[in-house]
Amino acid sequence: MSKNNNTWSERKFTRFIKEGRGQGRGSGYKPWLTIQDFPSKGRVSRLKGWKTNRIHHFFTDTQTRFFYLLEWEDAVIDIREHFPLFNLEEKIDTKDINMENFKDKESGFPYTISTSFLITIKDCHGNLEYAARSIKADYELEKKRTLDRLELERRYWKAKGIDWGILTQKEINKTKAKNIEWIHAAYFLLENEEKAKDLGYLTEVLQEELTKSSLQVRLALKKFDEELKLETGTALMLFKHLIARKKIVVDLEKEIKLNLKPDELIARFNEKVREGEGLVSNC
């Protein structure tokens, strides 16, 4: 559904299927809906995922913030947004729901309902589990059509034996999500092969310096840039990278304040965590 033509039809459905939408896993997954498809009620986002190494599409701040929370969880190994519920009416009983509300008014073709997130979780024994989550603004839950749609989702995932739930902005830890947003892009800092060697060395040096510094973190970072004659902001970028890669552990439940000293802000250093690895919790 393009921004210029929102009419949904069998022809568009077929095109979406041929494009591979709603299919694949990990880096190969293509969301059923993208930000190019129709106008959003909130701020749209395109973000490269830590877990998937692909671009994710979100239509609201709440979707984006929940995504950040999922990115941080080591047990989450795949995040598929806007996952389509194919063959919905074949899989569940819809007799008590007015399905005309879920058809295009012009073409009469049924919309393909999608769930905001399908999440793949791997436990410490290597077993895979799945969870589906629908993201809605709290005021939307007062609308009959929204409730009917959510009931369709509930029945669909129940039939597939997959845990499903609803989240609104009230259930999202905004402070933690904003902290992860602040560090998110720095996760990929060493992707550039030309810069990776130098920056990788600098992150190790910065980590060592922070363990010894008694200055406020912001001043320690400024001093690091000045002493090594680096571009202003380089140390801050490296600091974010260290947090993103979980080599530096801070309390993300609280606002990250750079006017604190390292021993006040940083809970611990994880020197043994290799690049690209997170911390795996014990069973």
mmCIF file of N, CA and C in Angstrom, residues 99-166:
data_model
loop_
_atom_site.group_PDB
_atom_site.id
_atom_site.type_symbol
_atom_site.label_atom_id
_atom_site.label_comp_id
_atom_site.label_asym_id
_atom_site.label_seq_id
_atom_site.Cartn_x
_atom_site.Cartn_y
_atom_site.Cartn_z
ATOM 1 N N MET A 99 -16.041 -9.558 9.924
ATOM 2 C CA MET A 99 -14.839 -9.530 9.108
ATOM 3 C C MET A 99 -14.913 -8.509 7.978
ATOM 4 N N GLU A 100 -16.096 -7.939 7.759
ATOM 5 C CA GLU A 100 -16.216 -6.884 6.750
ATOM 6 C C GLU A 100 -15.399 -5.658 7.146
ATOM 7 N N ASN A 101 -15.186 -5.501 8.444
ATOM 8 C CA ASN A 101 -14.371 -4.375 8.920
ATOM 9 C C ASN A 101 -12.904 -4.527 8.561
ATOM 10 N N PHE A 102 -12.536 -5.722 8.103
ATOM 11 C CA PHE A 102 -11.136 -5.990 7.783
ATOM 12 C C PHE A 102 -10.963 -6.279 6.297
ATOM 13 N N LYS A 103 -11.800 -5.606 5.519
ATOM 14 C CA LYS A 103 -11.701 -5.677 4.063
ATOM 15 C C LYS A 103 -11.599 -4.267 3.502
ATOM 16 N N ASP A 104 -10.895 -4.132 2.396
ATOM 17 C CA ASP A 104 -10.787 -2.829 1.750
ATOM 18 C C ASP A 104 -12.154 -2.386 1.241
ATOM 19 N N LYS A 105 -12.523 -1.157 1.521
ATOM 20 C CA LYS A 105 -13.858 -0.665 1.159
ATOM 21 C C LYS A 105 -14.045 -0.558 -0.346
ATOM 22 N N GLU A 106 -12.990 -0.322 -1.067
ATOM 23 C CA GLU A 106 -13.101 -0.184 -2.526
ATOM 24 C C GLU A 106 -13.047 -1.534 -3.239
ATOM 25 N N SER A 107 -12.073 -2.351 -2.889
ATOM 26 C CA SER A 107 -11.880 -3.614 -3.609
ATOM 27 C C SER A 107 -12.641 -4.781 -2.980
ATOM 28 N N GLY A 108 -12.928 -4.673 -1.678
ATOM 29 C CA GLY A 108 -13.565 -5.777 -0.974
ATOM 30 C C GLY A 108 -12.611 -6.898 -0.629
ATOM 31 N N PHE A 109 -11.314 -6.696 -0.920
ATOM 32 C CA PHE A 109 -10.312 -7.732 -0.656
ATOM 33 C C PHE A 109 -9.885 -7.649 0.809
ATOM 34 N N PRO A 110 -9.792 -8.790 1.500
ATOM 35 C CA PRO A 110 -9.448 -8.772 2.927
ATOM 36 C C PRO A 110 -8.009 -8.310 3.177
ATOM 37 N N TYR A 111 -7.868 -7.459 4.189
ATOM 38 C CA TYR A 111 -6.531 -7.044 4.598
ATOM 39 C C TYR A 111 -5.787 -8.225 5.214
ATOM 40 N N THR A 112 -4.483 -8.205 5.091
ATOM 41 C CA THR A 112 -3.653 -9.175 5.793
ATOM 42 C C THR A 112 -3.264 -8.558 7.130
ATOM 43 N N ILE A 113 -3.840 -9.073 8.200
ATOM 44 C CA ILE A 113 -3.550 -8.552 9.534
ATOM 45 C C ILE A 113 -2.136 -8.987 9.938
ATOM 46 N N SER A 114 -1.427 -8.082 10.596
ATOM 47 C CA SER A 114 -0.081 -8.419 11.051
ATOM 48 C C SER A 114 0.053 -8.118 12.538
ATOM 49 N N THR A 115 0.931 -8.855 13.189
ATOM 50 C CA THR A 115 1.251 -8.637 14.598
ATOM 51 C C THR A 115 2.540 -7.834 14.668
ATOM 52 N N SER A 116 2.608 -6.894 15.597
ATOM 53 C CA SER A 116 3.737 -5.958 15.665
ATOM 54 C C SER A 116 5.087 -6.663 15.726
ATOM 55 N N PHE A 117 5.194 -7.705 16.562
ATOM 56 C CA PHE A 117 6.479 -8.396 16.735
ATOM 57 C C PHE A 117 6.290 -9.899 16.892
ATOM 58 N N LEU A 118 7.105 -10.658 16.180
ATOM 59 C CA LEU A 118 7.278 -12.079 16.446
ATOM 60 C C LEU A 118 8.728 -12.243 16.875
ATOM 61 N N ILE A 119 8.935 -12.714 18.096
ATOM 62 C CA ILE A 119 10.255 -12.736 18.713
ATOM 63 C C ILE A 119 10.728 -14.176 18.881
ATOM 64 N N THR A 120 11.966 -14.445 18.514
ATOM 65 C CA THR A 120 12.572 -15.757 18.721
ATOM 66 C C THR A 120 13.509 -15.675 19.918
ATOM 67 N N ILE A 121 13.316 -16.580 20.858
ATOM 68 C CA ILE A 121 14.083 -16.584 22.105
ATOM 69 C C ILE A 121 14.824 -17.914 22.239
ATOM 70 N N LYS A 122 16.098 -17.837 22.588
ATOM 71 C CA LYS A 122 16.916 -19.044 22.778
ATOM 72 C C LYS A 122 17.342 -19.125 24.233
ATOM 73 N N ASP A 123 16.949 -20.195 24.912
ATOM 74 C CA ASP A 123 17.322 -20.302 26.320
ATOM 75 C C ASP A 123 18.743 -20.859 26.453
ATOM 76 N N CYS A 124 19.233 -20.951 27.680
ATOM 77 C CA CYS A 124 20.623 -21.347 27.890
ATOM 78 C C CYS A 124 20.879 -22.819 27.575
ATOM 79 N N HIS A 125 19.811 -23.580 27.286
ATOM 80 C CA HIS A 125 19.968 -24.983 26.858
ATOM 81 C C HIS A 125 19.927 -25.095 25.338
ATOM 82 N N GLY A 126 19.752 -23.951 24.664
ATOM 83 C CA GLY A 126 19.709 -23.944 23.208
ATOM 84 C C GLY A 126 18.331 -24.172 22.624
ATOM 85 N N ASN A 127 17.303 -24.225 23.471
ATOM 86 C CA ASN A 127 15.934 -24.424 22.983
ATOM 87 C C ASN A 127 15.345 -23.111 22.480
ATOM 88 N N LEU A 128 14.592 -23.192 21.392
ATOM 89 C CA LEU A 128 13.972 -22.006 20.815
ATOM 90 C C LEU A 128 12.517 -21.893 21.247
ATOM 91 N N GLU A 129 12.128 -20.693 21.598
ATOM 92 C CA GLU A 129 10.741 -20.388 21.924
ATOM 93 C C GLU A 129 10.335 -19.144 21.128
ATOM 94 N N TYR A 130 9.037 -18.963 20.975
ATOM 95 C CA TYR A 130 8.538 -17.815 20.223
ATOM 96 C C TYR A 130 7.507 -17.056 21.052
ATOM 97 N N ALA A 131 7.487 -15.752 20.846
ATOM 98 C CA ALA A 131 6.501 -14.909 21.519
ATOM 99 C C ALA A 131 6.041 -13.848 20.537
ATOM 100 N N ALA A 132 4.735 -13.590 20.519
ATOM 101 C CA ALA A 132 4.162 -12.558 19.653
ATOM 102 C C ALA A 132 3.653 -11.424 20.536
ATOM 103 N N ARG A 133 3.930 -10.186 20.131
ATOM 104 C CA ARG A 133 3.486 -9.030 20.902
ATOM 105 C C ARG A 133 2.875 -7.977 19.977
ATOM 106 N N SER A 134 1.705 -7.501 20.389
ATOM 107 C CA SER A 134 1.017 -6.436 19.662
ATOM 108 C C SER A 134 1.205 -5.128 20.416
ATOM 109 N N ILE A 135 1.647 -4.110 19.725
ATOM 110 C CA ILE A 135 1.882 -2.808 20.330
ATOM 111 C C ILE A 135 0.742 -1.866 19.952
ATOM 112 N N LYS A 136 0.075 -1.315 20.964
ATOM 113 C CA LYS A 136 -1.025 -0.382 20.733
ATOM 114 C C LYS A 136 -0.940 0.781 21.713
ATOM 115 N N ALA A 137 -1.405 1.938 21.301
ATOM 116 C CA ALA A 137 -1.563 3.057 22.235
ATOM 117 C C ALA A 137 -2.739 2.733 23.143
ATOM 118 N N ASP A 138 -2.674 3.149 24.397
ATOM 119 C CA ASP A 138 -3.728 2.771 25.337
ATOM 120 C C ASP A 138 -5.113 3.244 24.908
ATOM 121 N N TYR A 139 -5.192 4.416 24.256
ATOM 122 C CA TYR A 139 -6.501 4.924 23.834
ATOM 123 C C TYR A 139 -7.121 4.076 22.723
ATOM 124 N N GLU A 140 -6.281 3.346 21.982
ATOM 125 C CA GLU A 140 -6.801 2.496 20.908
ATOM 126 C C GLU A 140 -7.600 1.320 21.455
ATOM 127 N N LEU A 141 -7.334 0.953 22.685
ATOM 128 C CA LEU A 141 -8.006 -0.205 23.277
ATOM 129 C C LEU A 141 -9.455 0.086 23.619
ATOM 130 N N GLU A 142 -9.892 1.317 23.412
ATOM 131 C CA GLU A 142 -11.289 1.681 23.638
ATOM 132 C C GLU A 142 -12.130 1.491 22.371
ATOM 133 N N LYS A 143 -11.486 1.177 21.262
ATOM 134 C CA LYS A 143 -12.174 1.059 19.980
ATOM 135 C C LYS A 143 -12.566 -0.398 19.704
ATOM 136 N N LYS A 144 -13.802 -0.589 19.316
ATOM 137 C CA LYS A 144 -14.321 -1.940 19.060
ATOM 138 C C LYS A 144 -13.539 -2.634 17.948
ATOM 139 N N ARG A 145 -13.241 -1.913 16.889
ATOM 140 C CA ARG A 145 -12.533 -2.524 15.765
ATOM 141 C C ARG A 145 -11.137 -2.985 16.194
ATOM 142 N N THR A 146 -10.467 -2.180 17.010
ATOM 143 C CA THR A 146 -9.146 -2.563 17.508
ATOM 144 C C THR A 146 -9.231 -3.806 18.367
ATOM 145 N N LEU A 147 -10.234 -3.859 19.243
ATOM 146 C CA LEU A 147 -10.405 -5.024 20.111
ATOM 147 C C LEU A 147 -10.708 -6.278 19.305
ATOM 148 N N ASP A 148 -11.507 -6.126 18.249
ATOM 149 C CA ASP A 148 -11.792 -7.272 17.378
ATOM 150 C C ASP A 148 -10.518 -7.756 16.695
ATOM 151 N N ARG A 149 -9.727 -6.815 16.229
ATOM 152 C CA ARG A 149 -8.471 -7.186 15.568
ATOM 153 C C ARG A 149 -7.542 -7.915 16.538
ATOM 154 N N LEU A 150 -7.439 -7.411 17.738
ATOM 155 C CA LEU A 150 -6.592 -8.053 18.733
ATOM 156 C C LEU A 150 -7.101 -9.446 19.103
ATOM 157 N N GLU A 151 -8.408 -9.599 19.103
ATOM 158 C CA GLU A 151 -8.981 -10.917 19.387
ATOM 159 C C GLU A 151 -8.629 -11.895 18.262
ATOM 160 N N LEU A 152 -8.630 -11.418 17.028
ATOM 161 C CA LEU A 152 -8.216 -12.260 15.907
ATOM 162 C C LEU A 152 -6.759 -12.691 16.076
ATOM 163 N N GLU A 153 -5.912 -11.749 16.479
ATOM 164 C CA GLU A 153 -4.503 -12.071 16.715
ATOM 165 C C GLU A 153 -4.356 -13.099 17.838
ATOM 166 N N ARG A 154 -5.099 -12.876 18.914
ATOM 167 C CA ARG A 154 -5.023 -13.789 20.058
ATOM 168 C C ARG A 154 -5.370 -15.215 19.647
ATOM 169 N N ARG A 155 -6.472 -15.360 18.907
ATOM 170 C CA ARG A 155 -6.905 -16.687 18.483
ATOM 171 C C ARG A 155 -5.895 -17.331 17.536
ATOM 172 N N TYR A 156 -5.336 -16.523 16.650
ATOM 173 C CA TYR A 156 -4.368 -17.035 15.676
ATOM 174 C C TYR A 156 -3.142 -17.615 16.380
ATOM 175 N N TRP A 157 -2.577 -16.841 17.309
ATOM 176 C CA TRP A 157 -1.362 -17.299 17.976
ATOM 177 C C TRP A 157 -1.651 -18.438 18.943
ATOM 178 N N LYS A 158 -2.849 -18.434 19.530
ATOM 179 C CA LYS A 158 -3.222 -19.544 20.400
ATOM 180 C C LYS A 158 -3.295 -20.843 19.594
ATOM 181 N N ALA A 159 -3.851 -20.744 18.374
ATOM 182 C CA ALA A 159 -3.951 -21.920 17.511
ATOM 183 C C ALA A 159 -2.568 -22.445 17.130
ATOM 184 N N LYS A 160 -1.600 -21.563 17.093
ATOM 185 C CA LYS A 160 -0.238 -21.972 16.744
ATOM 186 C C LYS A 160 0.593 -22.325 17.976
ATOM 187 N N GLY A 161 -0.008 -22.183 19.162
ATOM 188 C CA GLY A 161 0.696 -22.530 20.390
ATOM 189 C C GLY A 161 1.804 -21.559 20.761
ATOM 190 N N ILE A 162 1.629 -20.297 20.362
ATOM 191 C CA ILE A 162 2.650 -19.281 20.623
ATOM 192 C C ILE A 162 2.112 -18.233 21.595
ATOM 193 N N ASP A 163 2.916 -17.910 22.597
ATOM 194 C CA ASP A 163 2.532 -16.915 23.596
ATOM 195 C C ASP A 163 2.315 -15.558 22.925
ATOM 196 N N TRP A 164 1.193 -14.908 23.275
ATOM 197 C CA TRP A 164 0.843 -13.615 22.674
ATOM 198 C C TRP A 164 0.405 -12.647 23.763
ATOM 199 N N GLY A 165 0.698 -11.374 23.565
ATOM 200 C CA GLY A 165 0.268 -10.374 24.528
ATOM 201 C C GLY A 165 0.214 -8.995 23.904
ATOM 202 N N ILE A 166 -0.409 -8.059 24.638
ATOM 203 C CA ILE A 166 -0.554 -6.673 24.199
ATOM 204 C C ILE A 166 0.305 -5.783 25.086
#
